[in-house]
Coordinates of C-alpha atoms in Angstrom, one line a residue:
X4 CA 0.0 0.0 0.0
X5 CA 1.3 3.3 -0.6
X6 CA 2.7 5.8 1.8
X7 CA -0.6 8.5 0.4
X8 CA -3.3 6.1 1.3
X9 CA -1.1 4.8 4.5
X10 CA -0.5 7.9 5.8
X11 CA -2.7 10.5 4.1
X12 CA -2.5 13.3 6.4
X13 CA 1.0 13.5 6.7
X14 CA 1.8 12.7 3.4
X15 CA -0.7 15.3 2.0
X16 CA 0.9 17.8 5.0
X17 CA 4.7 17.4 3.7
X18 CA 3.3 18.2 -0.2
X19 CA 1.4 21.4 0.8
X20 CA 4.4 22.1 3.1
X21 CA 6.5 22.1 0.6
X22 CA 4.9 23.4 -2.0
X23 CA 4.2 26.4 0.9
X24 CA 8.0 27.1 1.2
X25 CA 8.7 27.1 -1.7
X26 CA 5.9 29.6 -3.0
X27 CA 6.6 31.6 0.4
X28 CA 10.7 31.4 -0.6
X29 CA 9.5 33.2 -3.9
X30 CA 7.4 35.4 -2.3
X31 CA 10.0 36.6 -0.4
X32 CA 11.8 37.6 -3.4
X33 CA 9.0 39.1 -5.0
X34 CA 8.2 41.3 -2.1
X35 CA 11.9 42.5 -2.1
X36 CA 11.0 43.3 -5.9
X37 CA 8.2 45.1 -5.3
X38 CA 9.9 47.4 -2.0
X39 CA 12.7 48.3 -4.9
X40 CA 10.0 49.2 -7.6
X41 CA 6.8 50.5 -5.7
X42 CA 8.5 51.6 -2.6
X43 CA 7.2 51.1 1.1
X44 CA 4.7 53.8 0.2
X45 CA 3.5 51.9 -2.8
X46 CA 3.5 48.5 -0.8
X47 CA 1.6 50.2 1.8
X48 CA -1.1 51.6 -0.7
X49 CA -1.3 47.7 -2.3
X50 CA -1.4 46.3 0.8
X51 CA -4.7 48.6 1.7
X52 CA -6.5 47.3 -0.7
X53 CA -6.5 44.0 0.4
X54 CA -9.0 44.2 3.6
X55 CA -12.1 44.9 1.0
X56 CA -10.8 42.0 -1.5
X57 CA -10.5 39.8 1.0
X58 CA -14.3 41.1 2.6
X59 CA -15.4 40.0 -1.1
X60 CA -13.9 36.6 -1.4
X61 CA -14.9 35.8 1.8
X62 CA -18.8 36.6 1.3
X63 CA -18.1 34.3 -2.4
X64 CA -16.3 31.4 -0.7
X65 CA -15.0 31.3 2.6
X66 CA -17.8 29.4 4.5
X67 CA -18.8 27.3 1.0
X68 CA -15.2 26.0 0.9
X69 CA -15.3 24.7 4.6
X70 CA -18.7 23.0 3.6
X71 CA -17.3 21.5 0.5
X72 CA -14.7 20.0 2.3
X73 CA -16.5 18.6 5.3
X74 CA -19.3 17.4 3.6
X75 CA -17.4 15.7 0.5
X76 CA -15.0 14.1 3.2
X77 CA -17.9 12.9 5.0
X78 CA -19.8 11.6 2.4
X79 CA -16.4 10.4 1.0
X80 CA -16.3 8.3 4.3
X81 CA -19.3 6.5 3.9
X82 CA -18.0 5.2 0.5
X83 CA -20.3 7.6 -2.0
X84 CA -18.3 9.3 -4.3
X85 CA -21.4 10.8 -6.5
X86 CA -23.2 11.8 -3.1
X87 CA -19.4 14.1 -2.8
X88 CA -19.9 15.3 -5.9
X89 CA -23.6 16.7 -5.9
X90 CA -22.0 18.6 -3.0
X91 CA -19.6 19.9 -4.9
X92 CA -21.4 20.8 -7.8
X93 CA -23.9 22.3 -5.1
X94 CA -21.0 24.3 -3.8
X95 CA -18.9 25.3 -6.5
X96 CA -22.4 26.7 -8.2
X97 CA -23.4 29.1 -5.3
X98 CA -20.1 30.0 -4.5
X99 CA -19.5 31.1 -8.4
X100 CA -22.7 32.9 -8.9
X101 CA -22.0 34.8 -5.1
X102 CA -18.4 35.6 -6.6
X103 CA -19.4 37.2 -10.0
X104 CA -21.9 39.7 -8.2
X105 CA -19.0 40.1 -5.6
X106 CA -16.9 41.2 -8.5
X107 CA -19.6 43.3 -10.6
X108 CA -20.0 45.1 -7.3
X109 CA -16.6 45.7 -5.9
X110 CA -15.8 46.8 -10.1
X111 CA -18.5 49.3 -9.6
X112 CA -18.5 51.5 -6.2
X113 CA -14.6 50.9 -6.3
X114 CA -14.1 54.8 -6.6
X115 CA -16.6 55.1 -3.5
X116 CA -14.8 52.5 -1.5
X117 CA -11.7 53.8 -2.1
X118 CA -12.5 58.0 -1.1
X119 CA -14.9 57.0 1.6
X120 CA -13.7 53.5 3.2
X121 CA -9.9 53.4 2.4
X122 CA -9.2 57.3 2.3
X123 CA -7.2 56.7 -0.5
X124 CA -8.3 57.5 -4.4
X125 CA -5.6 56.2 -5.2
X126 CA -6.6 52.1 -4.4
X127 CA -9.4 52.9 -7.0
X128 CA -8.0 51.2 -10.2
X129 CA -5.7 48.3 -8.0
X130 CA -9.4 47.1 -6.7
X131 CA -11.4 47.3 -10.1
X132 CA -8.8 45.3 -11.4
X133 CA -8.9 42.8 -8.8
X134 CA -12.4 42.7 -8.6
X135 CA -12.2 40.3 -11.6
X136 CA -9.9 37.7 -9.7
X137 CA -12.6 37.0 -7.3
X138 CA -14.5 34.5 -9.4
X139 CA -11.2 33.2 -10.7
X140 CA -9.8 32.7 -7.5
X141 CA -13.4 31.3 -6.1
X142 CA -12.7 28.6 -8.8
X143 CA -9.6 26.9 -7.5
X144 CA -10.4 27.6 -4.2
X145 CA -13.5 25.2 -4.8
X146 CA -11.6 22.7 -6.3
X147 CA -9.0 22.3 -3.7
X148 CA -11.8 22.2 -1.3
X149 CA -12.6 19.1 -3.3
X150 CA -9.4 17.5 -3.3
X151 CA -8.7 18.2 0.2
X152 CA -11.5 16.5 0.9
X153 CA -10.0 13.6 -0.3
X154 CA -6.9 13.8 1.0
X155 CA -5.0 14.4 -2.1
X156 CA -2.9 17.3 -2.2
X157 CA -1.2 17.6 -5.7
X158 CA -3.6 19.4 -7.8
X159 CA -3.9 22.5 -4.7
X160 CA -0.3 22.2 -4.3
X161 CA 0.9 23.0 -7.8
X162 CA -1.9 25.3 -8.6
X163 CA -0.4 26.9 -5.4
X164 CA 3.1 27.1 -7.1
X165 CA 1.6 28.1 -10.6
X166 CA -0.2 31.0 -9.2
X167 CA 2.7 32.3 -7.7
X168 CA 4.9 32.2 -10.6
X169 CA 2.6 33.3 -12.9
X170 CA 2.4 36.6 -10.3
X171 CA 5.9 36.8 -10.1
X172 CA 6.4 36.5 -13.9
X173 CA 3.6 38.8 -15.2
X174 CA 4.7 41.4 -12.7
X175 CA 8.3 41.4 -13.8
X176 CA 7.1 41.3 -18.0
X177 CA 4.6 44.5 -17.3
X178 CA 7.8 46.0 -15.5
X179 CA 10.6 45.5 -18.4
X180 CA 7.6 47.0 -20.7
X181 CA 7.1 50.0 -18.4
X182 CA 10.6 50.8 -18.3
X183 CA 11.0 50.5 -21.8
X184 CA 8.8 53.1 -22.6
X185 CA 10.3 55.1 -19.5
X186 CA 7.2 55.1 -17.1
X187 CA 7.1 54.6 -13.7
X188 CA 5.8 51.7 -11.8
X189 CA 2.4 52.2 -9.7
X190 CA 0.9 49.5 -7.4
X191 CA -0.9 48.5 -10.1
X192 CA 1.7 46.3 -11.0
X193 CA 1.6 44.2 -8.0
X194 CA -2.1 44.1 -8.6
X195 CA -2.0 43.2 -12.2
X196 CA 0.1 40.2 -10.9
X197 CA -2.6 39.0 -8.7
X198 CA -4.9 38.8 -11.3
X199 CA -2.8 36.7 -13.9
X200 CA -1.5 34.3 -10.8
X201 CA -5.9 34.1 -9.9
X202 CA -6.1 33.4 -13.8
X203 CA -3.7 31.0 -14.2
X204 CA -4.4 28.7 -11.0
X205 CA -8.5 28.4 -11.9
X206 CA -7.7 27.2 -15.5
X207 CA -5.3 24.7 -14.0
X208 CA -7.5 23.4 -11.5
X209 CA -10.1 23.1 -13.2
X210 CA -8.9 21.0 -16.2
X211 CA -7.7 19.1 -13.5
X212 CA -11.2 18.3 -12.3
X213 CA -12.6 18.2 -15.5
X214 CA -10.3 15.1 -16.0
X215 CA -10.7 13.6 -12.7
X216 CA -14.3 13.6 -13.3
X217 CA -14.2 10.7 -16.0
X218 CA -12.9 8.1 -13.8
X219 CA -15.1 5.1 -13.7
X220 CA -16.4 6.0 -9.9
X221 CA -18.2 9.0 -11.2
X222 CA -19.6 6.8 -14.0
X223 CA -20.6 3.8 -12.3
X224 CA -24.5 4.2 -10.4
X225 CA -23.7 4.3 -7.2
X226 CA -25.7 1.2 -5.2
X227 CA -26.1 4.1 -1.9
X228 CA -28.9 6.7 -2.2
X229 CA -27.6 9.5 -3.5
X230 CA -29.6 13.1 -2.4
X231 CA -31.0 15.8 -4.5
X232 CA -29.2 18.5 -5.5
X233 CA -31.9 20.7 -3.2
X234 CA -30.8 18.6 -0.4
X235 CA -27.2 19.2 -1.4
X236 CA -28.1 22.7 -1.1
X237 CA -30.1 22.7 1.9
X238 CA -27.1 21.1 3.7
X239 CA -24.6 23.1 2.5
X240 CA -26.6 26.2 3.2
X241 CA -27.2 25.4 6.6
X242 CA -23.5 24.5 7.3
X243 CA -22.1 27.3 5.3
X244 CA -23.8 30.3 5.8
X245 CA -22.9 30.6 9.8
X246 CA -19.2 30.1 8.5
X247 CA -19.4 32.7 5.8
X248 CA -21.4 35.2 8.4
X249 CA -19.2 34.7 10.9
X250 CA -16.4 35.3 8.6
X251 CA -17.9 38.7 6.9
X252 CA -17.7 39.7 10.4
X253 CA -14.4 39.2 11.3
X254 CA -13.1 40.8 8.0
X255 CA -15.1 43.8 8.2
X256 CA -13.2 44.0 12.0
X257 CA -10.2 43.4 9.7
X258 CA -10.8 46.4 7.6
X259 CA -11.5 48.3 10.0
X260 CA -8.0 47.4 11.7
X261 CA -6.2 47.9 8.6
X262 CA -8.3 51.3 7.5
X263 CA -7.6 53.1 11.3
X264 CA -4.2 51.8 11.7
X265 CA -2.4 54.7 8.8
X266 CA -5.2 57.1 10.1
X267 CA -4.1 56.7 13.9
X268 CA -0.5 57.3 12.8
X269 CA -1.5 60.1 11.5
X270 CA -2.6 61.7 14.7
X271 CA 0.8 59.9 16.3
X272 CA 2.1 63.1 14.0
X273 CA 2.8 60.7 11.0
X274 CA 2.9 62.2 7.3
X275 CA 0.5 60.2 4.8
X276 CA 3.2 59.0 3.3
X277 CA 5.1 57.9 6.5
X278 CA 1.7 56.2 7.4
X279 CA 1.5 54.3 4.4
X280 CA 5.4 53.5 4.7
X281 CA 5.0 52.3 8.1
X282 CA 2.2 50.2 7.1
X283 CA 3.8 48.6 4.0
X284 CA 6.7 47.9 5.6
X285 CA 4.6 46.2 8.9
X286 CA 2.2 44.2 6.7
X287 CA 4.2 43.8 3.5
X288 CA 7.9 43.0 4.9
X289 CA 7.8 41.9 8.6
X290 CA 5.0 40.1 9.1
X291 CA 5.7 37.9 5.7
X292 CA 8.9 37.1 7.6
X293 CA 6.9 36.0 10.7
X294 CA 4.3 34.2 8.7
X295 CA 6.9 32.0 6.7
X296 CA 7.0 29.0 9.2
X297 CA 3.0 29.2 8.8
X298 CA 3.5 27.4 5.6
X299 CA 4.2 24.1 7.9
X300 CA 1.4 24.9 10.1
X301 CA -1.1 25.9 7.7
X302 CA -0.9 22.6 5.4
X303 CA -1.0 20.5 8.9
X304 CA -4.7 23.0 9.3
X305 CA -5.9 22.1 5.4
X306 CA -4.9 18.5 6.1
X307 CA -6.8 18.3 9.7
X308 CA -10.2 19.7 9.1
X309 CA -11.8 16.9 6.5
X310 CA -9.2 14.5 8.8
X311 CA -11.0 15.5 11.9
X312 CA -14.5 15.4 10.3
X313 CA -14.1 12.0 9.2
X314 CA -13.0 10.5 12.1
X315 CA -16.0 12.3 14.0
X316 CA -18.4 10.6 11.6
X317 CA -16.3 7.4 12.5
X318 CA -17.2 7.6 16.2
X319 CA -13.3 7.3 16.7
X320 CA -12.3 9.9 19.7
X321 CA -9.1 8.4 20.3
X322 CA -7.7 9.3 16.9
X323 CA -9.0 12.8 17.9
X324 CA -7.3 13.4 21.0
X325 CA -3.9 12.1 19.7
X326 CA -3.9 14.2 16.5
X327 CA -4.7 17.3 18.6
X328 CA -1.7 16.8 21.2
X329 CA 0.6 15.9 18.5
X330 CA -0.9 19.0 16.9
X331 CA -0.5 20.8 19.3
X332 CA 3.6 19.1 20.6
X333 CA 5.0 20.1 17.7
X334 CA 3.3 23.5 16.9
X335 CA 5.0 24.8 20.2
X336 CA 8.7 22.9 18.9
X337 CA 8.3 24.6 15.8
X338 CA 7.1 28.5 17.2
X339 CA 9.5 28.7 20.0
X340 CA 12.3 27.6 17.4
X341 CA 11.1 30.3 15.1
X342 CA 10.7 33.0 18.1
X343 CA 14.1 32.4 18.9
X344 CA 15.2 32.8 15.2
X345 CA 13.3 36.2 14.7
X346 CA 14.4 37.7 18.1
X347 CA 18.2 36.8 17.7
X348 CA 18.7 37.8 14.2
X349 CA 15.3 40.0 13.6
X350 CA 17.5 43.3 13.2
X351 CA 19.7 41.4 10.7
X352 CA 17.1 40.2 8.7
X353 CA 15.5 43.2 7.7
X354 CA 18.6 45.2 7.5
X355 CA 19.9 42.3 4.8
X356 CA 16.5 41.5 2.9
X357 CA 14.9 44.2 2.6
X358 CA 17.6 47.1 3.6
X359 CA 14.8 48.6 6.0
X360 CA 15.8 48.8 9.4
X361 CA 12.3 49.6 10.7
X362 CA 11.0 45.5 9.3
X363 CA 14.1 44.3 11.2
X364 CA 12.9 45.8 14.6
X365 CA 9.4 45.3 13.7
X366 CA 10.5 41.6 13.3
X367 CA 12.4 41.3 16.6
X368 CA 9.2 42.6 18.6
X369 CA 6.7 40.2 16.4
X370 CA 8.9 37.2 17.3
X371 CA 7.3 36.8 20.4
X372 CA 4.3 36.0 18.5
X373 CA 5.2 33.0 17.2
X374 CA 4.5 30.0 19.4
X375 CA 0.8 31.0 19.7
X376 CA 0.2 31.9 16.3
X377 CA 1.3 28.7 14.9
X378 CA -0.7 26.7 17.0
X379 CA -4.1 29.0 17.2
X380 CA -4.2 28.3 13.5
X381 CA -4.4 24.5 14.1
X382 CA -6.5 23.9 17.2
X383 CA -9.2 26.3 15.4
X384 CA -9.2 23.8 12.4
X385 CA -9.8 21.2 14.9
X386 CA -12.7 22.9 16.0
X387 CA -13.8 23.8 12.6
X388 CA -13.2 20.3 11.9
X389 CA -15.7 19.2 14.8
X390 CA -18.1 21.3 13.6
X391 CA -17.7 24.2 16.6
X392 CA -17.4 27.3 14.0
X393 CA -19.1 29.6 16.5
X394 CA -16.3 29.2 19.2
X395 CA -13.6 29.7 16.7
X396 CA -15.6 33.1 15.6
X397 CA -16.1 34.2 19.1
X398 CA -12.4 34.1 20.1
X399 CA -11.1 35.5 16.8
X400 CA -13.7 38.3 17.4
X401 CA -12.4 38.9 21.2
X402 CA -9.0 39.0 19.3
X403 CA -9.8 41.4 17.3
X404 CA -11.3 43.7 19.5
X405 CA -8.4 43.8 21.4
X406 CA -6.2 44.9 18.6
X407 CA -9.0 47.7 17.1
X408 CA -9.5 48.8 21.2
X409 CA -5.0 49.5 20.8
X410 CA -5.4 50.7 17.2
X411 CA -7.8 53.5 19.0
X412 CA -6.1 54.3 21.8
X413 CA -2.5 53.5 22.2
X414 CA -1.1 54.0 18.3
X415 CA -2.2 57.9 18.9
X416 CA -0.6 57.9 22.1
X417 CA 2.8 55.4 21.0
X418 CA 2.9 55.2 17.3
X419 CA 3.2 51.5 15.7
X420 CA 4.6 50.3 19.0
X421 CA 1.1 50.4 20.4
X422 CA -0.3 48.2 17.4
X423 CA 2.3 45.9 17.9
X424 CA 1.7 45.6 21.9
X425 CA -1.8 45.0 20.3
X426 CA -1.1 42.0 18.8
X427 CA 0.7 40.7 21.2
X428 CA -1.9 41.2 24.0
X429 CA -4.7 39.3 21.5
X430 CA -3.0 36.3 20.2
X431 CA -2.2 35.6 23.7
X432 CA -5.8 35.6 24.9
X433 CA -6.8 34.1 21.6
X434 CA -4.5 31.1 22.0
X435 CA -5.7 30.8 25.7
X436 CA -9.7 30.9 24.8
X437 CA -8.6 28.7 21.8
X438 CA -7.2 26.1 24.3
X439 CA -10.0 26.6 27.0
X440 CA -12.6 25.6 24.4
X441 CA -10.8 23.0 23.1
X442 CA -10.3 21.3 26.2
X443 CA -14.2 21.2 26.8
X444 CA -14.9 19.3 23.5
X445 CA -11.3 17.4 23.9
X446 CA -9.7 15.4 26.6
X447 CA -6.4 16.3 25.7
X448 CA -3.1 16.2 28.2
X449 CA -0.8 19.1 28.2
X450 CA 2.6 18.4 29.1
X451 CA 4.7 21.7 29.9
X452 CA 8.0 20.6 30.8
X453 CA 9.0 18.7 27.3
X454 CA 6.7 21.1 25.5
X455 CA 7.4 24.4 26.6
X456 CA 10.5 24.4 29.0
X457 CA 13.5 21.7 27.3
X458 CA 12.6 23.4 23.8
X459 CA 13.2 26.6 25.1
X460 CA 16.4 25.8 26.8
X461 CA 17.5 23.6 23.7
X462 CA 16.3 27.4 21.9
X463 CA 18.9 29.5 24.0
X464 CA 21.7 26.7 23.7
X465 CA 21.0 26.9 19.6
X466 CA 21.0 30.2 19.4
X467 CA 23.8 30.9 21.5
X468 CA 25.9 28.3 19.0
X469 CA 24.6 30.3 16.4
X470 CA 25.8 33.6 17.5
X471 CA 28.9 32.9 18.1
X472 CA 29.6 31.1 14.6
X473 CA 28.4 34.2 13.1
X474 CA 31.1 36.5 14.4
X475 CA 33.7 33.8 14.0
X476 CA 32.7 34.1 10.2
X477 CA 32.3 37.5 10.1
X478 CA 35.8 37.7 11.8
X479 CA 37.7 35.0 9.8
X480 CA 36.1 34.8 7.1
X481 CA 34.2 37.9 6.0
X482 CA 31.6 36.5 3.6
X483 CA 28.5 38.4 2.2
X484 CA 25.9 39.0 5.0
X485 CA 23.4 36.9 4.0
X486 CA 25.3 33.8 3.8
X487 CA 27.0 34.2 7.2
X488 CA 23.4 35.0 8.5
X489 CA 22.3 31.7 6.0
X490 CA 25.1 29.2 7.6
X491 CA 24.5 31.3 11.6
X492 CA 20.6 30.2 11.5
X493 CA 21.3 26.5 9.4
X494 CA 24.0 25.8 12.6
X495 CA 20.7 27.0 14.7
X496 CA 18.8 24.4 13.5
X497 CA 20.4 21.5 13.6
X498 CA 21.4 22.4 16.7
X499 CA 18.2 22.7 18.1
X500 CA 17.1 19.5 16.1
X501 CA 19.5 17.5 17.5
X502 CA 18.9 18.4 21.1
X503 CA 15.0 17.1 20.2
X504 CA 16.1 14.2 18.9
X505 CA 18.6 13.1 21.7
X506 CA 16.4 14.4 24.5
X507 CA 13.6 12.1 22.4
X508 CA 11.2 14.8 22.1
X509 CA 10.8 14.0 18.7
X510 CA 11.7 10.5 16.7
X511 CA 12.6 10.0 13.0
X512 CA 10.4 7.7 12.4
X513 CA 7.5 9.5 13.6

């Protein structure tokens, strides 16, 4: 039997985990592009626009996808392949129609938004040209809903990659032409690149489906009853529409975030264009750099949610309970690592990437982040994955209202430092009520002292290794900053994952 249908969830985890670092590792690059052709201002201005995109997806897609993939891996489970795919077909069809007059919309009062909502005329022609991505990108989202649902992870994983090169390449070509003809680059490049990555990933996906459809299980009657497509709808609707409510909600908190966080700097005694320059560099250079070990996280979160929902239709708890404290074990090994990482060498990393030495302090204070923002992501799938959707909305509302309450009162008073203290303060109390509710619906066993307290000492003994092979190469040596920082955090982590493997926190073989 194969390793995929042995182990599906952590063979479809190391795919999307890859696939994730590698798209992030270009992303990286292409950020840097963008800083050295937009500017932080223009980054900051791109990066505006993204709070009403994402409002617009979200009302298209966000709850249908969770439906599609719960209730195609459940019915996936009871062995009915063409009771899946009325779902889908269900799914994909409202989800499409919600997208196109998503789209037509934003396309339309996109002026409006961007004078009234964003205070900034400027976003008006990024978002009518990213209006038309929504339906593109509600297509591949659907279908990786789909395959996610049955554990199979290539098609989403090199649409992933596609998507990202096609951004990256269409963004560079419309660059060489502008500076052919000798005109300056806008943020309308970076957005231009969104919308042929969007383009490129739906027709991938779905010829994909359009071929996996003729396999003989979709053509063979299925001997179980099959339900209407009414029914299909009826379920979906019922188990989708709380998700995508609940998920309007938190993005119009989002927006609002993002829309007072330039105009609170401001009355810190900002310039516009210092606000916009903070903000691009915050959202479009450190918090990438923060976000980057998410790519492991986030496939384990894809992975765990149609995992979860089929072993709840299974009746089997025990699987439950160990896949959320292994979740949960190495969550912590890997955010304490990466705190570590982005505290010692935070400074050094956004002086050397990105020549910006406000990302590289703005990474340093982020760092502390980590550990709970790796794991909130993945005990919230759990409970998304259990079917608990309003818990996970209630305590990424209180989160939120934690950072708008610091966004009001303490970025006038402290500048970005208060935002950041902001962010701290709510993934702290997120992760706790994310744990708390958890707990009530899973008997799971915490075990501080090899979860939190020998990884943070192996941390300190890694990172002390690490510093002090970085000034012997920059002493002896004298090689380019980026590869002594390169070889400094490489020495880190096999330091670190050595000490986990002799201390037999972790094992090879698992």
């Amino acid at each position: 039997m194969s390793s995929q249908k042995k182990h599906p969830l952590i063979t479809g985890t190391v795919i999307l985990t890859l696939t994730g670092l590698i798209t992030r590792v270009m992303g990286f690059f292409y950020r840097i592009f963008l800083s050295h052709t937009i500017g932080a201002e223009g980054v900051g201005i791109y990066q505006l626009i993204f709070p009403v995109y994402t409002l617009c997806f979200s009302f298209a897609v966000a709850g249908i996808q969770t439906g599609i993939s719960r209730c195609c891996a459940s019915a996936l489970a009871q062995k009915n392949p063409a009771k899946a795919r009325s779902y889908f077909s269900c799914g994909f069809f409202l989800s499409f129609s919600l997208s196109v007059i998503a789209a037509a919309l934003l396309h339309r009062y996109a002026g409006f938004l961007s004078r009234s909502l964003l205070k900034e005329p400027r976003c008006t022609p990024l978002l009518q040209l990213v209006a038309w991505s929504v339906p593109l990108g509600t297509v591949h989202t659907c279908v990786s809903a789909w395959f996610f649902a049955r554990k199979q992870t290539s098609v989403p994983s090199v649409s992933q990659f596609l998507e990202q090169a096609a951004r990256i390449f269409s963004s560079v070509f419309f660059y060489l032409i502008l500076s052919e003809k000798g005109i300056a680059p806008t943020p309308l490049l970076a957005a231009s690149g969104l919308l042929a990555g969007e383009l490129v990933a739906s027709l991938f996906s779905a010829i994909c489906l359009l071929f996996h459809f003729q396999g003989t299980e979709y053509k063979t009657p299925s001997p179980l009853p099959v339900p209407s497509y009414a029914a299909c709808a009826g379920r979906l609707v019922a188990l989708s529409l709380p998700l995508t409510v609940n998920r309007i909600l938190l993005n119009l908190l989002q927006s609002g975030e993002a829309i007072l966080i330039p105009s609170r700097l401001r009355q810190y005694g900002c310039s516009s264009f210092q606000a916009l320059s903070i903000y691009g560099i915050l959202t479009g250079m450190a918090l990438p750099f923060i976000l980057f070990p998410s790519a492991i996280t986030n496939s384990v979160s894809t992975m765990l949610l149609p995992t979860i929902a089929q072993e709840q239709a299974k009746g089997n708890r025990k699987k439950i309970i160990s896949a959320t404290e292994k979740t949960m074990k190495y969550c912590l090994l890997l955010g304490i690592f990466a705190g570590g990482i982005f505290f010692f060498f935070g400074n050094l990393l956004g002086t050397l990437v990105y020549g910006n030495q406000d990302a590289g302090t703005f990474i340093q204070i982020l760092s502390f982040l980590c550990p709970f923002l790796y794991l909130t992501g993945t005990l919230s799938s759990i409970l998304n994955g259990l079917g608990h959707t309003s818990l996970c909305f209630f305590q990424n509302v209180v989160g939120l209202s934690i950072r708008i309450f610091f966004i009001l009162f303490a970025v006038p008073r402290a500048g970005i430092q208060g935002y950041l203290w902001g962010l701290l303060v709510s993934q702290l109390v997120t992760t706790l009520l994310n744990l708390f509710f958890l707990h009530q619906k899973v008997s799971f066993s915490f075990y501080p002292l090899q979860w939190l307290f020998l990884p943070l000492a192996f941390l300190v003994l890694s990172c002390g290794m690490g510093l002090f092979v970085f000034y012997l190469c920059d002493s002896l040596f004298s090689l380019p900053g980026l590869w002594n920082l390169g070889i400094t955090m490489g020495v880190c982590g096999i330091s670190y994952l050595t000490c986990l493997l002799c201390s037999k926190q972790i094992h090879i073989s698992s």
